[in-house]
Tab-separated table of C-alpha atoms and ligand atoms in Angstrom:
chain	number	residue	atom	x	y	z
R	1	MET	CA	16.493	-29.366	43.323
R	2	GLY	CA	17.260	-31.125	40.011
R	3	LYS	CA	15.044	-30.589	37.030
R	4	SER	CA	12.685	-33.060	35.405
R	5	LEU	CA	12.268	-33.827	31.699
R	6	MET	CA	9.618	-35.598	29.652
R	7	ILE	CA	10.124	-36.749	26.062
R	8	VAL	CA	6.923	-37.177	24.066
R	9	ASP	CA	7.119	-38.999	20.713
R	10	ASP	CA	5.195	-41.888	19.183
R	11	SER	CA	8.466	-43.478	18.045
R	12	ALA	CA	10.413	-45.274	20.784
R	13	THR	CA	13.535	-44.948	18.622
R	14	MET	CA	13.131	-41.186	18.468
R	15	ARG	CA	12.581	-40.970	22.235
R	16	LYS	CA	15.905	-42.766	22.735
R	17	ILE	CA	17.696	-40.563	20.196
R	18	ILE	CA	16.375	-37.431	21.882
R	19	MET	CA	17.380	-38.743	25.306
R	20	ARG	CA	20.883	-39.452	24.035
R	21	THR	CA	21.100	-36.012	22.409
R	22	VAL	CA	20.025	-34.343	25.651
R	23	ARG	CA	22.794	-36.196	27.509
R	24	MET	CA	25.372	-35.357	24.845
R	25	SER	CA	24.314	-31.703	25.117
R	26	GLY	CA	25.571	-31.757	28.692
R	27	LEU	CA	22.123	-30.994	30.067
R	28	GLU	CA	21.345	-32.810	33.262
R	29	PHE	CA	18.004	-33.865	34.596
R	30	GLU	CA	17.308	-35.585	37.865
R	31	ARG	CA	14.177	-37.298	36.609
R	32	THR	CA	13.210	-38.265	33.059
R	33	GLU	CA	9.921	-39.587	31.738
R	34	GLU	CA	8.644	-40.716	28.362
R	35	ALA	CA	5.226	-40.632	26.716
R	36	GLY	CA	4.146	-42.144	23.391
R	37	SER	CA	1.205	-39.834	22.715
R	38	GLY	CA	-0.332	-36.510	23.688
R	39	VAL	CA	-2.884	-38.305	25.848
R	40	GLU	CA	-0.200	-40.100	27.848
R	41	ALA	CA	1.812	-36.890	28.170
R	42	LEU	CA	-1.151	-34.978	29.602
R	43	GLU	CA	-1.772	-37.722	32.160
R	44	LYS	CA	1.802	-37.430	33.340
R	45	LEU	CA	1.601	-33.652	33.458
R	46	LYS	CA	-1.576	-33.851	35.539
R	47	ALA	CA	0.166	-36.158	38.002
R	48	GLY	CA	2.829	-33.594	38.853
R	49	PRO	CA	4.832	-30.704	37.449
R	50	ILE	CA	7.603	-31.352	34.935
R	51	ASP	CA	10.187	-28.675	34.151
R	52	VAL	CA	10.899	-29.397	30.496
R	53	VAL	CA	8.828	-31.226	27.868
R	54	LEU	CA	10.252	-32.106	24.446
R	55	CYS	CA	7.250	-32.875	22.287
R	56	ASP	CA	6.675	-34.380	18.828
R	57	ILE	CA	3.804	-33.068	16.695
R	58	ASN	CA	2.663	-35.899	14.417
R	59	MET	CA	1.383	-38.596	16.746
R	60	PRO	CA	-1.701	-40.796	16.833
R	61	GLU	CA	-3.988	-40.274	19.871
R	62	MET	CA	-3.666	-36.524	20.157
R	63	ASN	CA	-0.980	-34.651	18.285
R	64	GLY	CA	1.535	-32.301	19.845
R	65	THR	CA	-0.223	-29.064	18.932
R	66	GLU	CA	-3.379	-30.164	20.745
R	67	MET	CA	-1.289	-31.400	23.666
R	68	VAL	CA	0.311	-27.975	24.096
R	69	LYS	CA	-3.081	-26.233	24.133
R	70	GLN	CA	-4.452	-28.588	26.763
R	71	ALA	CA	-1.254	-28.559	28.819
R	72	ARG	CA	-1.416	-24.773	29.085
R	73	GLN	CA	-4.824	-25.117	30.786
R	74	LEU	CA	-3.302	-27.201	33.576
R	75	PRO	CA	-2.342	-25.386	36.783
R	76	ASN	CA	0.649	-27.728	37.058
R	77	CYS	CA	2.082	-26.554	33.772
R	78	SER	CA	2.410	-22.821	34.201
R	79	GLY	CA	6.170	-23.049	34.672
R	80	THR	CA	6.805	-25.921	32.264
R	81	LYS	CA	9.007	-25.202	29.255
R	82	ILE	CA	7.586	-26.991	26.222
R	83	ILE	CA	9.815	-27.374	23.176
R	84	MET	CA	8.421	-28.964	20.044
R	85	VAL	CA	10.653	-31.437	18.179
R	86	SER	CA	9.072	-32.150	14.822
R	87	THR	CA	9.630	-32.967	11.155
R	88	GLU	CA	7.139	-30.173	10.409
R	89	SER	CA	9.013	-27.078	9.321
R	90	ALA	CA	6.390	-24.701	7.898
R	91	GLN	CA	6.802	-21.287	9.520
R	92	GLU	CA	3.045	-20.822	9.759
R	93	LEU	CA	2.689	-23.948	11.880
R	94	ILE	CA	5.668	-23.018	14.049
R	95	ASP	CA	4.177	-19.575	14.711
R	96	ARG	CA	0.817	-21.103	15.558
R	97	VAL	CA	2.172	-23.622	18.059
R	98	ILE	CA	4.307	-20.933	19.713
R	99	ALA	CA	1.178	-18.762	19.967
R	100	ASP	CA	-0.622	-21.728	21.533
R	101	GLY	CA	1.964	-21.914	24.285
R	102	ALA	CA	5.121	-23.708	23.119
R	103	ASP	CA	8.398	-22.074	24.205
R	104	GLY	CA	10.624	-23.302	21.407
R	105	TYR	CA	10.860	-25.390	18.261
R	106	ILE	CA	13.462	-27.817	16.934
R	107	THR	CA	13.032	-29.417	13.508
R	108	LYS	CA	13.897	-33.062	12.821
R	109	PRO	CA	16.383	-34.106	11.511
R	110	PHE	CA	18.537	-32.121	13.944
R	111	THR	CA	22.211	-31.860	14.830
R	112	LEU	CA	23.624	-31.871	18.352
R	113	GLU	CA	24.624	-28.214	17.904
R	114	LYS	CA	21.121	-27.179	16.948
R	115	PHE	CA	19.718	-29.017	19.933
R	116	GLN	CA	22.092	-27.319	22.367
R	117	GLU	CA	21.498	-23.925	20.838
R	118	LYS	CA	17.705	-24.154	21.286
R	119	LEU	CA	17.602	-25.917	24.604
R	120	ALA	CA	20.345	-24.365	26.698
R	121	PRO	CA	18.898	-20.813	26.913
R	122	LEU	CA	15.569	-22.157	28.136
R	123	LEU	CA	17.154	-24.002	31.005
R	124	ASN	CA	18.931	-21.122	32.687
Y	24	MET	CA	5.853	-26.795	-10.784
Y	25	ILE	CA	7.880	-29.622	-9.384
Y	26	THR	CA	9.547	-31.849	-11.946
Y	27	THR	CA	10.592	-35.452	-11.664
Y	28	VAL	CA	14.211	-34.420	-12.073
Y	29	SER	CA	14.225	-31.898	-9.252
Y	30	LEU	CA	12.322	-34.264	-6.965
Y	31	LYS	CA	14.947	-36.896	-7.519
Y	32	ASP	CA	17.624	-34.491	-6.260
Y	33	VAL	CA	15.379	-33.477	-3.384
Y	34	LEU	CA	14.901	-37.118	-2.402
Y	35	LEU	CA	18.620	-37.879	-2.574
Y	36	ASP	CA	19.639	-34.756	-0.629
Y	37	SER	CA	17.001	-35.479	1.994
Y	38	THR	CA	18.204	-39.068	2.356
Y	39	LYS	CA	21.785	-37.914	2.839
Y	40	GLU	CA	20.726	-35.345	5.419
Y	41	VAL	CA	18.663	-37.808	7.469
Y	42	PHE	CA	21.317	-40.531	7.394
Y	43	GLU	CA	24.167	-38.174	8.212
Y	44	THR	CA	22.511	-36.336	11.078
Y	45	MET	CA	20.257	-38.967	12.661
Y	46	VAL	CA	21.604	-42.362	11.623
Y	47	PHE	CA	25.329	-41.541	11.506
Y	48	MET	CA	25.855	-43.555	8.324
Y	49	ALA	CA	27.145	-42.393	4.939
Y	50	VAL	CA	24.835	-42.706	1.965
Y	51	GLU	CA	25.586	-42.455	-1.746
Y	52	GLU	CA	23.414	-42.989	-4.763
Y	53	SER	CA	24.014	-46.464	-6.144
Y	54	LEU	CA	23.976	-46.686	-9.885
Y	55	GLN	CA	24.456	-50.433	-10.028
Y	56	ASP	CA	21.268	-52.101	-11.007
Y	57	GLY	CA	20.422	-55.664	-10.356
Y	58	THR	CA	21.893	-56.119	-6.894
Y	59	SER	CA	18.820	-57.320	-5.128
Y	60	LEU	CA	17.860	-56.489	-1.589
Y	61	ASP	CA	18.280	-59.346	0.847
Y	62	ALA	CA	14.941	-60.995	1.577
Y	63	PRO	CA	12.732	-60.605	3.491
Y	64	ALA	CA	12.611	-56.889	2.954
Y	65	LEU	CA	11.006	-54.226	5.097
Y	66	LEU	CA	9.020	-51.419	3.569
Y	67	ALA	CA	8.195	-48.229	5.456
Y	68	THR	CA	5.712	-45.852	3.862
Y	69	ILE	CA	4.197	-42.535	4.757
Y	70	THR	CA	1.491	-40.745	2.814
Y	71	PHE	CA	0.929	-37.048	2.302
Y	72	LYS	CA	-1.744	-34.771	0.913
Y	73	GLY	CA	-2.079	-31.178	-0.135
Y	74	ARG	CA	-1.311	-29.519	-3.473
Y	75	LEU	CA	0.974	-32.490	-3.932
Y	76	GLU	CA	-0.237	-35.875	-2.701
Y	77	GLY	CA	1.248	-39.332	-2.670
Y	78	CYS	CA	3.455	-41.674	-0.754
Y	79	LEU	CA	7.104	-41.898	0.194
Y	80	GLY	CA	8.626	-45.332	0.741
Y	81	ILE	CA	11.924	-46.739	1.902
Y	82	CYS	CA	12.655	-50.403	1.396
Y	83	CYS	CA	15.643	-52.447	2.489
Y	84	GLY	CA	16.555	-55.948	3.628
Y	85	GLN	CA	16.307	-57.038	7.257
Y	86	THR	CA	20.073	-57.034	7.740
Y	87	CYS	CA	20.291	-53.486	6.472
Y	88	ALA	CA	17.299	-52.418	8.574
Y	89	SER	CA	18.846	-53.863	11.755
Y	90	ALA	CA	22.194	-52.180	11.060
Y	91	VAL	CA	20.452	-48.859	10.484
Y	92	ALA	CA	18.341	-49.171	13.646
Y	93	ALA	CA	21.414	-50.087	15.711
Y	94	SER	CA	23.361	-47.125	14.382
Y	95	MET	CA	20.471	-44.745	15.156
Y	96	LEU	CA	20.352	-46.042	18.694
Y	97	GLY	CA	24.116	-45.888	19.145
Y	98	MET	CA	24.486	-49.667	19.481
Y	99	ALA	CA	27.380	-51.676	18.094
Y	100	SER	CA	25.161	-54.268	16.440
Y	101	GLY	CA	21.513	-54.900	15.783
Y	102	GLU	CA	21.554	-58.398	17.215
Y	103	GLU	CA	19.728	-57.545	20.410
Y	104	LEU	CA	17.053	-55.520	18.663
Y	105	GLY	CA	13.583	-56.997	18.344
Y	106	ALA	CA	11.451	-56.775	15.204
Y	107	ASN	CA	9.439	-53.932	16.766
Y	108	ASP	CA	12.533	-51.840	17.463
Y	109	VAL	CA	13.690	-52.270	13.885
Y	110	SER	CA	10.366	-51.386	12.305
Y	111	ASP	CA	9.932	-48.396	14.614
Y	112	ALA	CA	13.364	-47.099	13.536
Y	113	ILE	CA	12.686	-47.578	9.822
Y	114	GLY	CA	9.258	-45.962	10.167
Y	115	GLU	CA	10.822	-42.952	11.842
Y	116	ILE	CA	13.355	-42.690	9.013
Y	117	ALA	CA	10.456	-42.530	6.532
Y	118	ASN	CA	8.900	-39.831	8.707
Y	119	MET	CA	12.087	-37.747	8.806
Y	120	LEU	CA	12.704	-38.285	5.089
Y	121	LEU	CA	9.305	-36.885	4.239
Y	122	GLY	CA	9.939	-34.013	6.668
Y	123	ALA	CA	13.224	-33.246	4.911
Y	124	VAL	CA	11.578	-33.488	1.467
Y	125	LYS	CA	8.755	-31.237	2.633
Y	126	SER	CA	11.065	-28.546	3.932
Y	127	ARG	CA	12.734	-28.449	0.507
Y	128	ILE	CA	9.541	-28.139	-1.528
Y	129	GLN	CA	7.113	-26.255	0.688
Y	130	ASN	CA	7.938	-22.911	-0.914
Y	131	GLU	CA	6.694	-24.278	-4.231
Y	132	VAL	CA	3.841	-26.529	-3.164
Y	133	GLY	CA	2.688	-25.024	0.120
Y	134	ASN	CA	1.941	-27.082	3.174
Y	135	ILE	CA	1.356	-30.797	2.901
Y	136	GLU	CA	-0.200	-32.909	5.595
Y	137	VAL	CA	1.530	-36.156	6.469
Y	138	SER	CA	0.306	-39.444	7.926
Y	139	ILE	CA	1.815	-41.654	10.605
Y	140	PRO	CA	4.369	-44.047	9.024
Y	141	SER	CA	3.514	-47.700	8.516
Y	142	VAL	CA	5.974	-50.566	8.194
Y	143	VAL	CA	5.332	-53.944	6.575
Y	144	GLU	CA	7.330	-56.882	5.336
Y	145	GLY	CA	7.391	-56.607	1.580
Y	146	ARG	CA	8.833	-54.885	-1.433
Y	147	GLU	CA	6.542	-52.978	-3.681
Y	148	LEU	CA	4.993	-49.658	-3.063
Y	149	ARG	CA	1.449	-50.232	-4.270
Y	150	SER	CA	0.200	-47.424	-6.391
Y	151	SER	CA	-3.331	-46.387	-5.664
Y	152	LEU	CA	-2.914	-42.984	-7.201
Y	153	GLY	CA	-3.827	-44.023	-10.724
Y	154	GLU	CA	-3.732	-41.632	-13.627
Y	155	GLY	CA	-1.597	-38.556	-13.635
Y	156	SER	CA	0.805	-39.877	-11.043
Y	157	SER	CA	4.575	-39.957	-11.347
Y	158	GLN	CA	7.229	-41.809	-9.471
Y	159	VAL	CA	10.813	-41.039	-8.560
Y	160	ARG	CA	12.967	-43.962	-7.506
Y	161	ILE	CA	16.526	-44.076	-6.295
Y	162	ARG	CA	18.799	-46.748	-4.923
Y	163	VAL	CA	21.367	-45.842	-2.340
Y	164	SER	CA	24.283	-47.653	-0.797
Y	165	ILE	CA	24.639	-47.264	2.942
Y	166	GLU	CA	28.219	-47.350	4.251
Y	167	GLU	CA	29.042	-49.141	0.974
Y	168	GLU	CA	27.598	-52.244	2.546
Y	169	HIS	CA	23.842	-52.187	2.244
Y	170	ILE	CA	21.386	-51.224	-0.449
Y	171	ALA	CA	18.101	-49.422	0.126
Y	172	GLU	CA	15.475	-48.269	-2.333
Y	173	LEU	CA	13.578	-45.030	-2.007
Y	174	SER	CA	10.540	-44.038	-3.896
Y	175	LEU	CA	8.307	-41.058	-4.071
Y	176	LEU	CA	4.977	-41.574	-5.752
Y	177	TYR	CA	3.031	-38.377	-6.296
Y	178	ARG	CA	0.532	-36.361	-8.243
Y	179	GLU	CA	-1.046	-32.974	-7.962
Y	180	GLY	CA	-3.747	-33.054	-5.307
Y	181	CYS	CA	-7.413	-33.057	-6.398
Y	182	ASN	CA	-8.770	-30.741	-3.748
Y	183	HIS	CA	-6.333	-27.942	-4.224
C	217	MG	MG1	5.860	-38.767	15.243
């Protein structure tokens, strides 16, 4: 069965850029969803399992770090790979969000190569 | 501590990085003064606080903003983009610019907390920082066709 992807970012432009980068990376998903905030993302995760979530951190209405913590409480989300995609680059914050349950971290701005390098190993 | 001179380089390097990797447009510092931005202009700002606090702004004309948004989205022209699409794109550029600036200075100033970007029609970055604040400003040419102004208004934070 094909995999599903959700892109979470408060900027619609960034959601499109990430979607395009995913496609250019040669990664294929059968179903893709978008959410503009942590709250919306959690609702979608509650509705059914999603294989991969690419999640922003700085967002109004629940930021990405809080979203990860709450997502990890959901029975639906035990197998979900969550990769943060954020302009935040402080190592302390990266370590904390990984400890809270994120599986990977990509900093913005990013290149296609960086995206592939971080994402591909998680999808095999 | 951070000096105005080094912050100017940081701002220019960050702008080049964001435009090259996420907008796919070439940016160079523009030393010509006087060329005015086409009106009405759009101004995207994002504030930050920590040991350094202040506001980063990017301002450019509507034509420039549409071209930038279209390029980010991989579209040939900005004609089909609505005002919301354009302001969202410019706001996200401000967000990434501050992220790029932050990653270059966080060893010296520690972590800074950033706001959500806001975009308005207008020109001037209003200074509410008052005494002890400094400002770095640069003008850049984008693809040798458009002009944008960047500014970083800052001071040492009070609570740190
Ligand atoms: Mg954001």
